[in-house]
Coordinates of N, CA and C in Angstrom, one line a residue:
X1 N 87.3 16.6 2.7 CA 88.3 16.4 2.6 C 89.0 17.6 3.1
X2 N 88.7 18.5 2.4 CA 89.3 20.2 2.3 C 89.6 20.3 4.1
X3 N 90.7 20.9 4.0 CA 91.4 21.1 5.1 C 92.9 22.0 5.2
X4 N 93.5 22.4 6.2 CA 94.5 23.0 6.5 C 95.7 21.8 6.6
X5 N 96.7 22.1 5.8 CA 98.3 21.4 5.9 C 99.1 21.7 7.2
X6 N 98.7 20.9 8.4 CA 99.4 21.1 9.5 C 100.8 20.7 9.3
X7 N 101.0 19.6 9.0 CA 102.8 19.0 8.2 C 102.8 18.1 7.2
X8 N 103.9 18.4 6.9 CA 104.5 17.4 5.7 C 105.4 16.7 6.1
X9 N 105.5 15.4 6.0 CA 106.6 14.5 6.3 C 106.7 13.3 5.4
X10 N 108.5 13.5 5.1 CA 109.0 12.2 4.3 C 108.5 11.1 4.4
X11 N 108.2 10.0 3.6 CA 107.9 8.6 4.0 C 108.9 7.8 4.7
X12 N 109.0 7.3 5.3 CA 109.7 6.0 5.8 C 110.2 5.2 4.8
X13 N 109.4 4.7 4.5 CA 109.5 3.5 3.0 C 110.2 3.9 2.2
X14 N 109.8 5.4 1.7 CA 109.9 6.1 0.5 C 110.1 7.5 0.3
X15 N 111.5 7.9 0.8 CA 112.0 9.1 1.0 C 111.4 10.1 -0.4
X16 N 111.3 9.5 -1.6 CA 110.8 10.4 -2.5 C 109.3 10.9 -2.1
X17 N 108.8 10.6 -1.4 CA 107.2 10.6 -1.1 C 107.1 11.7 -0.1
X18 N 106.0 12.0 0.3 CA 105.6 13.2 1.1 C 104.5 13.1 1.9
X19 N 104.1 12.5 3.3 CA 102.8 12.3 3.4 C 102.5 13.8 4.0
X20 N 101.2 14.3 3.3 CA 100.7 15.2 3.4 C 99.4 15.1 5.1
X21 N 99.5 16.3 5.8 CA 98.5 15.8 7.1 C 97.5 17.5 7.2
X22 N 96.6 17.1 7.3 CA 95.2 17.9 7.2 C 94.8 18.1 8.3
X23 N 94.8 18.6 9.3 CA 93.7 19.1 10.5 C 94.6 18.2 11.5
X24 N 95.9 17.9 11.5 CA 96.4 17.3 12.2 C 96.1 15.9 12.3
X25 N 95.7 15.1 10.6 CA 95.8 13.9 10.5 C 96.3 13.6 9.1
X26 N 97.0 12.4 8.8 CA 97.5 12.1 7.6 C 96.4 11.9 6.6
X27 N 96.5 12.4 5.7 CA 95.2 12.6 4.7 C 95.8 11.8 3.2
X28 N 97.0 12.2 2.9 CA 97.4 11.3 1.5 C 98.7 11.6 1.6
X29 N 99.5 11.0 0.3 CA 100.7 11.1 0.0 C 100.7 11.6 -1.3
X30 N 102.1 12.7 -1.5 CA 102.0 13.2 -2.4 C 103.9 12.5 -3.4
X31 N 104.3 12.3 -4.8 CA 105.3 12.2 -5.0 C 105.9 13.8 -4.8
X32 N 107.4 13.8 -4.4 CA 108.0 15.1 -3.9 C 108.0 16.0 -5.3
X33 N 107.9 15.9 -5.9 CA 108.0 17.1 -7.3 C 106.5 17.6 -7.3
X34 N 105.4 16.9 -6.7 CA 104.5 17.4 -6.1 C 103.9 17.9 -5.0
X35 N 104.7 18.0 -3.9 CA 104.5 18.4 -2.8 C 105.5 19.8 -2.3
X36 N 106.3 19.9 -3.7 CA 107.3 21.0 -3.2 C 106.7 22.3 -3.3
X37 N 105.5 22.5 -3.8 CA 104.7 23.9 -3.8 C 103.9 23.9 -2.5
X38 N 103.4 22.8 -1.4 CA 102.9 23.1 -0.3 C 103.5 23.4 0.8
X39 N 102.9 24.2 1.4 CA 103.4 24.6 2.8 C 102.3 24.5 4.3
X40 N 103.2 24.2 5.3 CA 102.1 24.3 6.5 C 101.5 25.5 6.8
X41 N 99.9 25.5 6.6 CA 99.1 26.5 6.9 C 98.4 26.8 5.8
X42 N 98.9 25.8 4.7 CA 98.0 26.3 3.5 C 96.9 25.8 3.6
X43 N 95.8 26.4 3.0 CA 94.3 25.5 3.0 C 94.0 25.2 1.8
X44 N 93.8 23.7 1.5 CA 93.5 23.1 0.5 C 91.9 22.8 -0.3
X45 N 91.6 22.7 -0.7 CA 89.8 22.9 -1.4 C 90.0 21.4 -1.5
X46 N 88.9 20.7 -2.0 CA 88.5 19.3 -2.4 C 89.3 19.3 -4.2
X47 N 88.8 20.4 -4.4 CA 89.1 20.1 -6.2 C 90.7 20.1 -6.3
X48 N 91.7 21.2 -5.3 CA 92.5 20.6 -5.2 C 93.3 19.7 -4.9
X49 N 92.8 19.3 -3.9 CA 93.0 17.6 -3.5 C 92.9 16.8 -5.0
X50 N 91.8 16.8 -5.2 CA 91.8 15.6 -6.2 C 92.7 16.3 -7.4
X51 N 92.7 17.5 -7.7 CA 93.9 17.8 -9.1 C 95.3 16.9 -8.4
X52 N 95.8 17.5 -7.4 CA 97.2 16.7 -6.7 C 97.3 15.0 -6.8
X53 N 96.1 14.7 -6.3 CA 95.9 13.1 -6.8 C 96.2 12.8 -7.8
X54 N 95.4 13.3 -8.7 CA 95.4 12.9 -10.3 C 96.6 13.6 -10.7
X55 N 97.3 14.3 -10.3 CA 99.2 14.4 -10.7 C 99.6 13.6 -10.4
X56 N 99.7 13.2 -9.2 CA 100.5 12.0 -8.5 C 100.4 10.7 -9.4
X57 N 98.7 10.5 -9.6 CA 98.5 8.7 -10.2 C 99.3 8.8 -11.6
X58 N 99.3 10.3 -12.1 CA 99.8 10.0 -13.4 C 101.5 10.1 -13.1
X59 N 102.1 10.7 -12.2 CA 104.0 10.6 -11.9 C 103.7 9.6 -11.5
X60 N 103.3 8.4 -10.7 CA 103.4 7.0 -10.4 C 103.3 6.3 -11.8
X61 N 103.0 6.4 -12.8 CA 102.2 5.5 -13.6 C 103.7 5.8 -14.4
X62 N 103.8 7.0 -14.8 CA 105.0 7.4 -15.5 C 106.5 6.8 -15.0
X63 N 106.7 6.7 -13.8 CA 107.6 6.2 -13.1 C 108.0 4.8 -13.5
X64 N 106.2 4.4 -13.2 CA 106.6 2.7 -13.7 C 106.9 2.4 -14.9
X65 N 106.4 3.0 -15.7 CA 106.5 3.0 -17.2 C 108.4 3.1 -17.4
X66 N 108.7 4.6 -17.0 CA 110.1 4.9 -17.3 C 110.9 3.7 -16.5
X67 N 110.7 2.8 -15.6 CA 111.5 1.7 -14.9 C 111.4 0.8 -16.0
X68 N 110.5 0.4 -16.8 CA 110.4 -0.9 -17.6 C 111.2 -0.6 -18.6
X69 N 111.2 0.9 -19.3 CA 112.2 0.9 -20.3 C 113.3 0.8 -20.1
X70 N 113.7 1.3 -18.6 CA 115.2 1.2 -18.4 C 115.8 -0.5 -18.3
X71 N 115.0 -1.0 -18.2 CA 115.4 -2.4 -18.3 C 115.4 -3.2 -19.7
X72 N 114.5 -2.4 -20.6 CA 114.6 -3.2 -22.1 C 113.5 -2.1 -22.6
X73 N 113.5 -2.2 -23.9 CA 112.7 -1.4 -25.2 C 111.5 -2.0 -24.5
X74 N 110.0 -1.6 -25.0 CA 108.9 -1.9 -24.9 C 108.0 -1.5 -26.0
X75 N 107.1 -2.3 -26.2 CA 106.1 -2.0 -27.1 C 104.7 -1.2 -26.3
X76 N 104.0 -0.4 -27.3 CA 103.3 0.3 -26.7 C 101.9 -0.9 -26.3
X77 N 101.6 -1.7 -26.6 CA 100.9 -2.8 -26.1 C 101.6 -3.3 -25.0
X78 N 102.6 -3.4 -25.0 CA 103.1 -4.1 -23.5 C 103.1 -3.3 -22.5
X79 N 103.1 -2.1 -22.8 CA 103.3 -0.7 -21.4 C 101.7 -0.8 -21.1
X80 N 100.6 -1.0 -22.3 CA 99.5 -0.7 -22.0 C 98.9 -1.9 -21.2
X81 N 99.7 -3.2 -21.4 CA 99.3 -4.4 -20.1 C 99.8 -4.1 -18.9
X82 N 100.8 -4.1 -18.9 CA 101.6 -3.8 -17.6 C 100.7 -2.9 -16.8
X83 N 100.6 -1.8 -17.3 CA 99.7 -0.7 -16.7 C 98.3 -0.8 -16.2
X84 N 97.6 -1.9 -16.9 CA 96.0 -2.5 -16.5 C 96.5 -3.4 -15.6
X85 N 97.6 -4.3 -14.9 CA 98.0 -5.2 -14.4 C 98.0 -4.4 -13.2
X86 N 98.9 -3.2 -13.4 CA 99.3 -2.8 -11.7 C 97.7 -1.7 -11.3
X87 N 96.5 -1.7 -12.1 CA 95.6 -1.2 -11.6 C 95.3 0.3 -12.3
X88 N 96.3 0.6 -12.8 CA 96.2 2.2 -13.8 C 95.1 2.0 -14.5
X89 N 94.2 3.1 -14.4 CA 93.1 3.3 -15.2 C 93.4 3.3 -16.6
X90 N 92.4 3.5 -17.5 CA 92.7 3.6 -18.8 C 93.0 5.2 -19.3
X91 N 92.4 6.3 -18.7 CA 92.6 7.4 -19.1 C 94.3 7.7 -18.9
X92 N 94.5 7.4 -17.5 CA 96.1 7.7 -17.3 C 96.8 6.8 -17.8
X93 N 96.7 5.6 -18.0 CA 97.4 4.8 -18.9 C 97.6 5.7 -20.5
X94 N 96.4 6.0 -21.0 CA 96.6 6.7 -22.2 C 97.7 7.7 -22.6
X95 N 97.3 8.9 -20.8 CA 98.4 10.0 -21.3 C 99.5 9.8 -21.2
X96 N 99.9 8.7 -20.2 CA 101.6 8.4 -20.2 C 101.9 8.2 -21.3
X97 N 101.2 7.0 -21.9 CA 101.7 6.5 -23.3 C 101.6 7.9 -24.4
X98 N 100.7 8.6 -24.5 CA 100.9 9.6 -25.2 C 102.4 10.7 -24.9
X99 N 102.3 10.8 -23.6 CA 103.5 11.7 -23.0 C 104.8 11.0 -23.6
X100 N 104.8 9.7 -23.3 CA 106.0 9.0 -23.8 C 106.5 8.6 -25.2
X101 N 105.3 8.6 -26.0 CA 105.7 8.4 -27.5 C 106.0 9.8 -28.1
X102 N 105.6 10.9 -27.6 CA 105.8 12.1 -28.1 C 107.4 12.4 -27.6
X103 N 108.0 12.0 -26.5 CA 109.2 12.3 -26.0 C 110.1 11.1 -26.5
X104 N 109.3 10.3 -27.7 CA 110.5 9.1 -28.4 C 111.0 8.3 -27.1
X105 N 110.3 8.3 -25.9 CA 110.8 7.1 -25.5 C 109.8 5.7 -25.7
X106 N 108.6 5.9 -26.4 CA 108.0 4.7 -26.6 C 107.6 4.7 -27.7
X107 N 108.1 3.7 -28.8 CA 108.0 3.7 -30.2 C 108.0 2.2 -30.5
X108 N 107.0 1.6 -31.2 CA 107.1 0.7 -31.6 C 107.9 0.1 -32.9
X109 N 108.5 1.4 -33.7 CA 109.2 0.7 -34.9 C 110.8 0.7 -34.5
X110 N 110.7 1.5 -33.6 CA 112.3 1.2 -32.6 C 112.4 0.1 -32.1
X111 N 111.6 -0.3 -31.2 CA 111.1 -1.7 -30.6 C 111.7 -2.6 -31.4
X112 N 111.0 -2.5 -32.8 CA 110.6 -3.8 -33.6 C 112.1 -3.8 -34.1
X113 N 112.8 -2.9 -34.5 CA 114.2 -2.7 -35.3 C 115.0 -3.3 -34.2
X114 N 115.4 -2.9 -33.1 CA 116.0 -3.2 -32.1 C 116.1 -4.9 -32.0
X115 N 114.8 -5.1 -31.8 CA 114.0 -7.0 -31.5 C 115.3 -7.6 -32.6
X116 N 115.0 -7.0 -33.7 CA 115.1 -7.8 -35.1 C 116.7 -7.8 -35.1
X117 N 117.6 -6.7 -34.6 CA 118.8 -6.5 -34.6 C 119.7 -7.7 -33.9
X118 N 118.9 -7.4 -32.6 CA 119.4 -8.4 -31.3 C 119.3 -9.8 -32.0
X119 N 117.9 -10.2 -32.6 CA 117.8 -11.5 -32.7 C 118.7 -12.0 -33.8
X120 N 119.2 -11.1 -34.7 CA 119.9 -11.6 -36.2 C 121.5 -11.7 -35.8
X121 N 121.7 -11.0 -34.5 CA 123.0 -10.9 -34.2 C 123.3 -12.2 -33.2
X122 N 122.4 -12.5 -32.2 CA 122.4 -13.3 -31.4 C 122.1 -14.9 -31.8
X123 N 121.1 -15.0 -32.9 CA 120.4 -16.1 -33.1 C 119.9 -16.2 -34.4
X124 N 120.4 -16.0 -35.4 CA 119.6 -15.7 -37.0 C 118.7 -16.4 -37.3
X125 N 117.2 -16.1 -37.0 CA 116.1 -16.4 -37.5 C 115.6 -16.0 -38.9
X126 N 114.6 -16.4 -39.0 CA 113.9 -16.3 -40.5 C 112.8 -15.2 -40.6
X127 N 112.2 -14.7 -41.4 CA 111.7 -13.4 -41.1 C 110.2 -14.0 -40.6
X128 N 109.5 -14.8 -40.9 CA 108.4 -15.8 -40.1 C 108.3 -16.0 -38.8
X129 N 109.6 -16.0 -38.4 CA 109.8 -16.2 -36.6 C 109.7 -14.7 -36.2
X130 N 110.7 -13.7 -37.0 CA 110.8 -12.9 -36.2 C 109.4 -12.0 -36.2
X131 N 108.5 -12.5 -37.4 CA 107.2 -11.7 -37.4 C 106.4 -12.1 -36.1
X132 N 106.6 -13.4 -35.8 CA 105.6 -13.7 -34.6 C 106.0 -13.3 -33.6
X133 N 107.3 -13.3 -33.4 CA 107.8 -13.1 -32.2 C 107.5 -11.3 -32.1
X134 N 107.4 -10.4 -32.8 CA 107.0 -8.9 -32.8 C 105.6 -9.0 -31.9
X135 N 104.9 -9.9 -33.3 CA 103.3 -10.1 -32.9 C 103.1 -10.4 -31.6
X136 N 104.0 -11.5 -31.0 CA 103.6 -11.4 -29.7 C 103.8 -10.4 -28.6
X137 N 104.9 -9.8 -29.1 CA 105.1 -8.5 -27.7 C 104.1 -7.2 -28.2
X138 N 103.3 -7.5 -29.2 CA 102.3 -6.6 -29.6 C 102.3 -5.4 -30.3
X139 N 103.7 -5.5 -31.0 CA 104.1 -4.5 -32.3 C 103.1 -4.1 -33.1
X140 N 103.1 -3.0 -33.2 CA 102.1 -2.5 -34.4 C 102.2 -3.0 -35.9
X141 N 101.4 -3.5 -36.4 CA 101.9 -4.1 -37.7 C 102.9 -3.4 -38.6
X142 N 102.6 -1.9 -38.9 CA 102.9 -1.1 -39.9 C 104.9 -1.4 -39.1
X143 N 104.9 -1.3 -38.1 CA 106.1 -1.5 -37.2 C 106.9 -2.5 -37.7
X144 N 106.2 -3.7 -37.5 CA 106.6 -4.8 -38.1 C 107.3 -5.0 -39.6
X145 N 106.1 -4.8 -40.0 CA 106.4 -4.4 -41.5 C 107.9 -3.9 -42.2
X146 N 108.1 -2.8 -41.2 CA 108.9 -1.9 -41.7 C 110.4 -2.4 -41.0
X147 N 110.4 -3.2 -40.2 CA 111.7 -3.9 -39.5 C 111.9 -4.7 -40.4
X148 N 111.3 -5.9 -40.9 CA 111.5 -7.0 -41.5 C 111.7 -6.6 -42.9
X149 N 111.4 -5.5 -43.5 CA 111.4 -5.0 -44.9 C 113.0 -5.2 -45.3
X150 N 114.0 -5.2 -44.9 CA 115.5 -5.3 -44.9 C 116.3 -6.6 -44.8
X151 N 115.2 -7.4 -44.5 CA 115.6 -8.8 -44.0 C 115.9 -9.6 -45.3
X152 N 116.8 -10.6 -45.4 CA 117.0 -11.4 -46.7 C 117.0 -12.7 -46.1
X153 N 116.2 -13.4 -46.0 CA 116.1 -14.8 -45.3 C 117.5 -15.8 -45.5
X154 N 117.9 -15.7 -46.9 CA 118.9 -16.7 -47.5 C 120.3 -15.9 -46.7
X155 N 120.2 -14.9 -46.1 CA 121.8 -14.3 -45.6 C 121.5 -14.7 -44.5
X156 N 120.2 -14.5 -43.7 CA 120.2 -14.8 -42.3 C 120.4 -16.5 -42.2
X157 N 120.0 -17.2 -43.0 CA 119.9 -18.7 -42.8 C 121.3 -19.3 -42.8
X158 N 122.0 -18.8 -43.6 CA 123.1 -19.2 -44.1 C 124.0 -18.5 -42.5
X159 N 124.1 -17.7 -42.3 CA 124.5 -17.1 -41.0 C 124.1 -18.1 -39.9
X160 N 123.0 -18.4 -40.0 CA 122.8 -19.1 -38.9 C 123.2 -20.6 -38.6
X161 N 123.1 -20.9 -39.8 CA 124.0 -22.3 -40.4 C 125.4 -22.4 -39.8
X162 N 126.0 -21.3 -40.2 CA 127.4 -21.3 -39.8 C 127.6 -21.0 -38.6
X163 N 126.9 -20.2 -37.9 CA 127.0 -20.2 -36.6 C 126.6 -21.4 -35.7
X164 N 125.8 -22.4 -36.1 CA 125.7 -23.4 -36.0 C 126.3 -24.7 -35.9
X165 N 126.9 -24.7 -37.0 CA 127.7 -25.8 -37.4 C 128.9 -26.7 -36.0
X166 N 129.3 -25.6 -35.7 CA 130.8 -25.6 -35.1 C 130.0 -26.9 -33.6
X167 N 128.8 -26.5 -33.5 CA 128.5 -27.0 -32.2 C 127.8 -28.9 -32.4
X168 N 127.7 -29.0 -33.9 CA 127.7 -30.4 -34.5 C 128.9 -31.1 -34.9
X169 N 129.9 -30.6 -34.7 CA 131.3 -31.4 -34.9 C 131.2 -32.8 -34.1
X170 N 131.8 -33.5 -35.0 CA 131.9 -35.2 -34.2 C 130.7 -35.9 -34.6
X171 N 129.9 -35.3 -34.9 CA 128.6 -36.2 -35.7 C 128.8 -36.7 -36.8
X172 N 128.3 -37.8 -37.2 CA 128.3 -38.5 -38.7 C 127.6 -37.6 -39.7
X173 N 127.7 -37.7 -40.8 CA 127.5 -36.5 -41.9 C 126.0 -36.4 -41.7
X174 N 125.2 -37.6 -42.1 CA 123.7 -37.2 -42.3 C 123.3 -36.8 -41.1
X175 N 123.6 -37.3 -39.6 CA 123.2 -37.0 -38.5 C 123.3 -35.1 -38.5
X176 N 124.6 -35.0 -38.9 CA 125.1 -33.3 -38.4 C 123.9 -32.6 -39.6
X177 N 124.2 -32.7 -41.0 CA 123.2 -32.4 -41.7 C 121.6 -32.5 -41.2
X178 N 121.1 -33.6 -40.7 CA 119.5 -33.4 -40.5 C 119.6 -32.4 -39.1
X179 N 120.5 -32.9 -38.2 CA 120.5 -31.5 -36.9 C 120.4 -30.2 -37.4
X180 N 121.1 -29.4 -38.6 CA 121.4 -28.9 -39.1 C 120.1 -28.2 -39.7
X181 N 119.4 -29.2 -40.2 CA 117.7 -28.8 -41.1 C 116.9 -28.4 -40.0
X182 N 117.2 -29.1 -38.5 CA 115.8 -29.0 -37.5 C 116.2 -27.6 -37.0
X183 N 117.5 -27.4 -36.6 CA 117.7 -26.0 -36.1 C 117.0 -25.0 -37.1
X184 N 117.6 -25.0 -38.1 CA 117.2 -23.9 -39.1 C 115.5 -23.8 -39.5
X185 N 114.9 -24.9 -39.3 CA 113.5 -25.3 -39.5 C 112.6 -24.3 -38.5
X186 N 113.6 -24.7 -37.0 CA 112.9 -24.2 -35.8 C 112.8 -23.0 -35.4
X187 N 113.9 -22.2 -36.6 CA 114.0 -20.7 -36.6 C 113.8 -20.0 -37.7
X188 N 112.4 -20.9 -38.3 CA 111.7 -20.0 -39.0 C 112.0 -20.1 -40.8
X189 N 113.1 -20.7 -40.9 CA 113.1 -20.8 -42.1 C 112.4 -21.9 -43.3
X190 N 112.3 -21.6 -44.1 CA 111.6 -22.6 -45.5 C 112.5 -23.7 -45.9
X191 N 111.6 -24.5 -46.6 CA 112.2 -25.6 -46.9 C 113.1 -25.1 -48.2
X192 N 112.7 -24.2 -48.7 CA 113.7 -23.9 -49.9 C 115.0 -23.4 -49.5
X193 N 115.0 -22.3 -48.7 CA 115.9 -21.8 -48.5 C 116.9 -22.5 -47.6
X194 N 116.2 -23.5 -46.7 CA 117.4 -24.5 -45.9 C 118.0 -25.5 -47.1
X195 N 117.2 -25.8 -48.2 CA 118.0 -26.4 -49.2 C 119.2 -25.7 -50.0
X196 N 119.0 -24.4 -50.4 CA 119.8 -23.4 -50.7 C 120.9 -22.9 -49.9
X197 N 120.8 -23.1 -48.5 CA 122.0 -23.0 -47.4 C 123.0 -24.3 -47.5
X198 N 121.9 -25.5 -47.6 CA 122.6 -26.9 -47.7 C 123.7 -26.9 -48.8
X199 N 123.0 -26.5 -50.0 CA 123.7 -26.5 -51.1 C 125.2 -25.3 -51.0
X200 N 124.8 -24.1 -50.4 CA 126.2 -23.5 -50.3 C 127.2 -24.1 -49.3
X201 N 126.9 -24.5 -48.5 CA 128.1 -25.4 -47.2 C 128.1 -26.9 -48.2
X202 N 127.8 -27.3 -49.0 CA 128.1 -28.3 -49.5 C 127.5 -29.7 -49.0
X203 N 126.4 -29.5 -48.6 CA 126.0 -30.5 -47.7 C 124.4 -31.4 -48.4
X204 N 124.3 -30.3 -49.7 CA 123.3 -30.9 -50.1 C 123.1 -32.5 -50.5
X205 N 124.5 -33.1 -51.0 CA 124.5 -34.1 -51.4 C 124.5 -35.6 -50.7
X206 N 124.6 -35.3 -49.5 CA 124.6 -36.6 -48.5 C 123.1 -37.0 -47.8
X207 N 122.6 -37.0 -48.5 CA 121.3 -37.7 -48.6 C 119.8 -36.7 -48.5
X208 N 118.9 -37.1 -48.6 CA 117.3 -36.5 -48.0 C 117.7 -36.4 -47.1
X209 N 116.4 -35.1 -46.5 CA 116.1 -35.1 -45.4 C 115.5 -36.1 -44.7
X210 N 115.3 -36.5 -43.1 CA 114.3 -37.7 -42.7 C 113.3 -37.3 -43.1
X211 N 112.3 -38.3 -43.6 CA 110.6 -38.1 -43.8 C 110.0 -37.9 -42.6
X212 N 108.8 -37.0 -43.1 CA 108.3 -36.4 -42.2 C 108.7 -34.9 -41.7
X213 N 109.7 -34.4 -42.4 CA 110.2 -33.2 -41.6 C 109.7 -31.8 -42.5
X214 N 109.2 -32.2 -43.6 CA 108.4 -31.1 -44.4 C 107.4 -30.1 -43.8
X215 N 106.7 -30.6 -42.7 CA 105.9 -29.7 -42.1 C 106.3 -28.6 -41.3
X216 N 107.6 -28.9 -40.9 CA 108.3 -27.8 -40.0 C 108.9 -26.6 -41.3
X217 N 108.9 -27.2 -42.5 CA 109.8 -25.9 -43.2 C 108.5 -25.3 -43.8
X218 N 107.4 -25.9 -44.2 CA 106.6 -25.0 -45.0 C 105.6 -24.2 -43.9

């Protein structure tokens, strides 16, 4: 594999990568950042080539994760799974994750905080539902607990109810109340919390909830 560099050419399909030709034949490609110090006529040993390839593999994995993070924050577990699906080995994956955590770009607590804030703003839901969602995303247990520590289900449920009620206008009182109960239950609020919300909204005296709904609240 060792040889002398006879040409360095930008790849047509990716101008940010450079094809390295050894002894007249295309041997491998590198990210431009790793090819800058190479020059035609330079001799590369096997160890140097291995080191270049390892650095390039790390850079490709790093850029893949940065691309994911530009779309939205991710948990460490999400990143690890995405890299594994892309065929990145565990050692490289671990290095990239450690780097990005140290840089503050990968943080389960920050992810959990952002997730909770977004959910409560768009469609308020209970702590149980939020915890389930965060666990599905692979957020660390301590990050989940910390992010949910300041959540008051009573406040969130009342906000959820007020947000939902305008969409139930036109329904008969009993049906309107039942639809609201079902909505709050689906969003993770307990029966006790739901009863409290109904009372605050003066909906508690319109009759008991439909039989068979208790399971959704507990």
